[in-house]
Coordinates of C-alpha atoms and ligand atoms in Angstrom, one line a residue:
M1 CA 84.3 72.1 168.0
D2 CA 85.4 69.6 170.6
G3 CA 86.1 70.3 174.6
N4 CA 82.7 72.2 175.7
G5 CA 82.2 69.9 178.4
R6 CA 85.8 69.8 179.6
W7 CA 85.5 73.8 179.4
A8 CA 82.8 74.0 181.7
Q9 CA 83.8 71.1 184.5
R10 CA 87.2 72.6 185.3
Q11 CA 85.1 75.7 186.3
G12 CA 83.1 73.4 188.6
M13 CA 79.9 74.2 186.0
P14 CA 77.6 71.5 184.5
R15 CA 78.2 70.6 180.9
S16 CA 75.4 72.5 179.5
Y17 CA 77.1 75.8 180.7
G18 CA 80.2 74.6 177.9
H19 CA 77.5 74.2 175.4
E20 CA 76.3 77.3 175.8
A21 CA 79.9 78.8 175.8
G22 CA 80.3 76.7 172.7
A23 CA 77.7 78.4 170.8
K24 CA 79.0 81.7 172.0
A25 CA 82.2 81.0 170.4
L26 CA 80.6 79.9 167.1
L27 CA 79.4 82.7 166.8
R28 CA 82.6 85.1 167.4
A29 CA 83.9 82.2 164.7
I30 CA 81.1 83.3 162.1
D31 CA 82.7 86.9 162.7
A32 CA 86.3 85.9 162.3
I33 CA 85.7 83.9 159.1
D34 CA 84.0 87.2 157.9
E35 CA 87.4 88.8 158.3
T36 CA 89.3 86.7 156.1
D37 CA 89.0 85.2 152.6
I38 CA 88.0 82.0 153.6
E39 CA 84.6 81.1 151.5
Y40 CA 83.2 77.9 153.0
V41 CA 83.4 76.7 156.3
T42 CA 81.9 74.0 158.5
F43 CA 81.0 73.8 161.8
Y44 CA 80.9 70.3 163.4
A45 CA 78.2 70.9 166.1
F46 CA 76.3 67.7 166.7
S47 CA 77.3 64.1 165.0
T48 CA 75.1 61.2 165.0
D49 CA 77.6 59.4 167.6
N50 CA 77.0 62.8 170.1
N51 CA 73.1 61.1 170.3
N52 CA 74.6 58.0 172.2
R53 CA 75.0 60.5 175.3
N54 CA 72.3 61.0 177.9
N55 CA 69.1 62.4 176.8
D56 CA 69.6 65.2 179.1
E57 CA 72.9 66.1 177.3
V58 CA 71.4 65.3 173.5
G59 CA 68.4 67.3 174.7
S60 CA 70.5 70.3 176.1
I61 CA 72.9 70.5 173.2
L62 CA 70.0 70.5 170.8
G63 CA 68.3 73.3 172.5
I64 CA 71.0 75.4 172.8
I65 CA 71.6 74.9 169.0
T66 CA 68.5 75.9 168.2
Y67 CA 68.3 78.7 170.3
F68 CA 71.5 80.3 168.9
L69 CA 70.4 79.3 165.3
S70 CA 67.1 81.5 165.6
E71 CA 68.0 84.0 167.9
Y72 CA 71.6 84.5 166.3
V73 CA 72.4 83.4 163.1
K74 CA 69.0 83.5 161.2
P75 CA 69.2 87.6 161.8
I76 CA 72.4 87.9 160.0
I77 CA 71.6 85.3 157.0
S78 CA 70.2 88.4 154.7
E79 CA 72.3 91.2 156.4
R80 CA 75.7 89.1 155.7
N81 CA 74.5 87.5 152.2
Y82 CA 75.4 83.8 153.8
R83 CA 74.9 80.9 151.7
V84 CA 74.0 77.9 153.8
R85 CA 74.0 74.2 153.8
F86 CA 72.7 72.0 156.7
I87 CA 74.4 68.6 156.5
G88 CA 73.5 65.6 158.7
E89 CA 70.3 63.0 159.4
M90 CA 67.6 65.6 159.4
R91 CA 65.0 63.0 160.2
M92 CA 67.4 62.5 163.5
L93 CA 67.0 66.2 164.7
P94 CA 63.4 67.6 167.0
E95 CA 60.7 69.3 165.3
P96 CA 61.3 73.1 166.5
L97 CA 65.1 72.4 165.1
L98 CA 64.1 71.4 161.7
D99 CA 61.7 74.4 161.7
V100 CA 64.7 77.1 162.5
I101 CA 66.9 75.2 159.8
N102 CA 63.9 75.3 157.3
D103 CA 63.6 79.3 158.0
I104 CA 67.2 79.9 157.4
N105 CA 67.2 77.9 154.2
N106 CA 64.7 80.1 152.7
L107 CA 66.2 83.1 154.0
A108 CA 69.7 82.0 152.5
L109 CA 68.0 80.9 148.9
N110 CA 69.1 83.9 146.6
N111 CA 72.4 84.7 148.9
K112 CA 75.6 84.9 147.0
G113 CA 78.1 85.0 150.0
K114 CA 80.3 83.3 152.0
M115 CA 78.9 79.5 152.9
L116 CA 78.2 78.8 156.1
V117 CA 77.9 74.8 156.2
F118 CA 76.1 73.2 159.8
A119 CA 77.1 69.6 160.4
I120 CA 74.5 68.8 163.0
G121 CA 73.3 65.3 163.6
Y122 CA 76.1 64.6 160.8
G123 CA 78.2 61.3 160.6
G124 CA 80.7 60.6 157.6
D125 CA 79.5 56.8 157.7
Y126 CA 75.5 57.8 157.5
E127 CA 76.4 60.2 154.7
V128 CA 78.2 57.9 152.6
A129 CA 75.6 55.3 153.3
N130 CA 73.1 57.5 152.0
A131 CA 74.8 58.2 148.6
V132 CA 74.9 55.0 148.3
N133 CA 71.4 54.5 148.6
V134 CA 70.4 57.5 146.4
I135 CA 72.7 56.1 143.6
I136 CA 71.3 52.5 143.9
K137 CA 67.7 54.2 143.6
Q138 CA 69.4 56.4 140.5
K139 CA 70.5 53.5 138.8
N140 CA 67.7 51.2 139.3
M141 CA 65.4 53.6 137.9
L142 CA 67.5 54.2 134.7
L143 CA 68.3 50.4 134.7
D144 CA 71.7 51.6 134.5
D145 CA 74.1 48.9 135.5
K146 CA 77.3 50.2 135.1
P147 CA 79.8 50.7 138.3
V148 CA 79.7 53.4 140.4
T149 CA 82.4 55.8 139.9
P150 CA 84.3 57.9 142.4
E151 CA 82.5 60.9 141.1
E152 CA 79.1 59.9 141.3
L153 CA 79.7 58.9 144.7
K154 CA 81.1 62.4 145.9
K155 CA 77.7 64.5 143.7
A156 CA 75.8 61.8 146.0
L157 CA 77.0 63.3 149.4
Y158 CA 75.5 66.0 151.1
T159 CA 78.3 68.3 150.3
V160 CA 77.7 68.1 146.4
N161 CA 78.9 71.5 144.9
I162 CA 80.9 72.2 148.0
P163 CA 84.9 72.3 147.2
D164 CA 86.6 69.5 150.0
P165 CA 88.1 71.4 152.9
D166 CA 91.5 72.9 152.0
A167 CA 92.1 72.8 156.3
V168 CA 90.3 70.9 159.5
L169 CA 91.0 72.5 162.6
R170 CA 90.3 70.0 165.8
Y171 CA 89.8 71.9 169.1
G172 CA 90.2 69.9 172.6
G173 CA 93.3 68.2 172.5
Y174 CA 92.8 64.8 170.3
K175 CA 94.1 64.0 167.0
R176 CA 91.1 62.5 165.1
L177 CA 88.2 63.5 162.8
S178 CA 85.5 61.5 164.6
N179 CA 83.4 60.5 161.3
F180 CA 84.1 64.1 159.8
M181 CA 83.8 64.1 156.0
P182 CA 85.4 60.8 155.2
L183 CA 85.8 61.1 151.9
Q184 CA 86.3 64.8 151.2
T185 CA 89.1 65.3 153.7
A186 CA 91.2 62.7 151.8
Y187 CA 93.5 65.4 151.1
S188 CA 92.9 68.4 153.9
E189 CA 95.6 69.7 155.9
L190 CA 94.8 68.8 159.3
F191 CA 95.3 70.6 162.5
F192 CA 95.1 70.1 165.9
T193 CA 95.0 72.5 169.1
D194 CA 94.9 71.2 172.6
K195 CA 92.6 74.6 172.9
L196 CA 89.0 74.0 174.1
W197 CA 86.3 74.9 172.1
P198 CA 85.1 77.8 174.2
D199 CA 88.5 79.3 174.4
F200 CA 88.0 80.0 170.3
D201 CA 90.0 83.0 169.5
K202 CA 90.0 84.6 166.1
E203 CA 94.0 84.4 166.2
D204 CA 93.4 80.5 165.8
I205 CA 92.2 80.8 162.3
L206 CA 94.7 83.3 161.3
K207 CA 97.5 81.2 162.4
V208 CA 96.1 78.1 160.5
I209 CA 95.7 80.3 157.5
E210 CA 99.4 81.1 157.8
E211 CA 100.4 77.7 158.3
F212 CA 98.0 76.6 155.3
A213 CA 99.8 79.3 153.0
K214 CA 103.8 77.6 153.6
I215 CA 102.3 74.1 152.7
K216 CA 103.0 72.7 149.4
R217 CA 100.3 70.7 148.5
N218 CA 100.4 67.6 145.7
F219 CA 97.3 65.8 145.9
G220 CA 98.9 62.7 145.6
G221 CA 101.1 64.1 142.5
N222 CA 104.7 64.7 142.6
N223 CA 105.9 67.8 144.0
D224 CA 108.0 69.4 141.0
N225 CA 104.9 70.1 138.8
V226 CA 102.5 71.6 141.1
Ligands
IPE1 C1 81.9 69.2 172.0 O1 82.3 69.2 173.6 C2 80.7 69.7 171.4 C3 79.9 68.6 171.2 C4 80.1 67.5 171.1 C5 78.3 68.8 170.9 P1 82.1 68.0 174.3 O2 80.8 68.1 174.8 O3 82.6 67.0 173.2 O4 83.7 68.4 175.3 P2 84.2 67.3 176.2 O5 85.0 66.7 174.7 O6 83.4 66.5 176.8 O7 85.2 68.3 176.9
MG2 MG1 84.2 66.3 173.4

């Protein structure tokens, strides 16, 4: 969800104004997803690398995320039966945000509907490192010296039991994934738009769904038998 800062600056407004607009766009995106048959959606809201921005901006982004989660996302969790997963380095997040995350997780515990995944304080390199550490601990405990398998590695990621993304859509004009799910996106179809995230429109998703439907996917096999 890139481009909040530029969106605000183009209007002569502070970057935080753009992050607020970005949060509103996120709510529109959740509504839009509801009208599609997409079952899993991930919003990459804040990366471990975003932490390198100046303290004011980091504080304002995390404050806005906390506010929007508690005021707008929390109330619709039960109403819309959403399943929820937060992925990222939770220990890096401030207490008030962790409290809301905890509340939302509890509310969603027995839900059965679409899954909203929020990547907050997320970095793919951290996720893989964490997975490796979890596996080492387990293997040590079980005195297991067999080599780690790709399946074991994927099961130790924060996205366990969430299917790999079929498609990724990045806003803001750059053609890169910026540490987003490096293992899980191995076969994802990648879409890029020059639009800035606060300009999100439901049509953006419908266009991706339409394009996606035309793509013949073979996951490394040959094209004939898939
Ligand atoms: C993306 O907007 C939102 C977050 C990183 C939280 P940016 O802040 O990256 O906006 P630009 O890319 O500077 O315009
Ligand atoms: Mg950016």
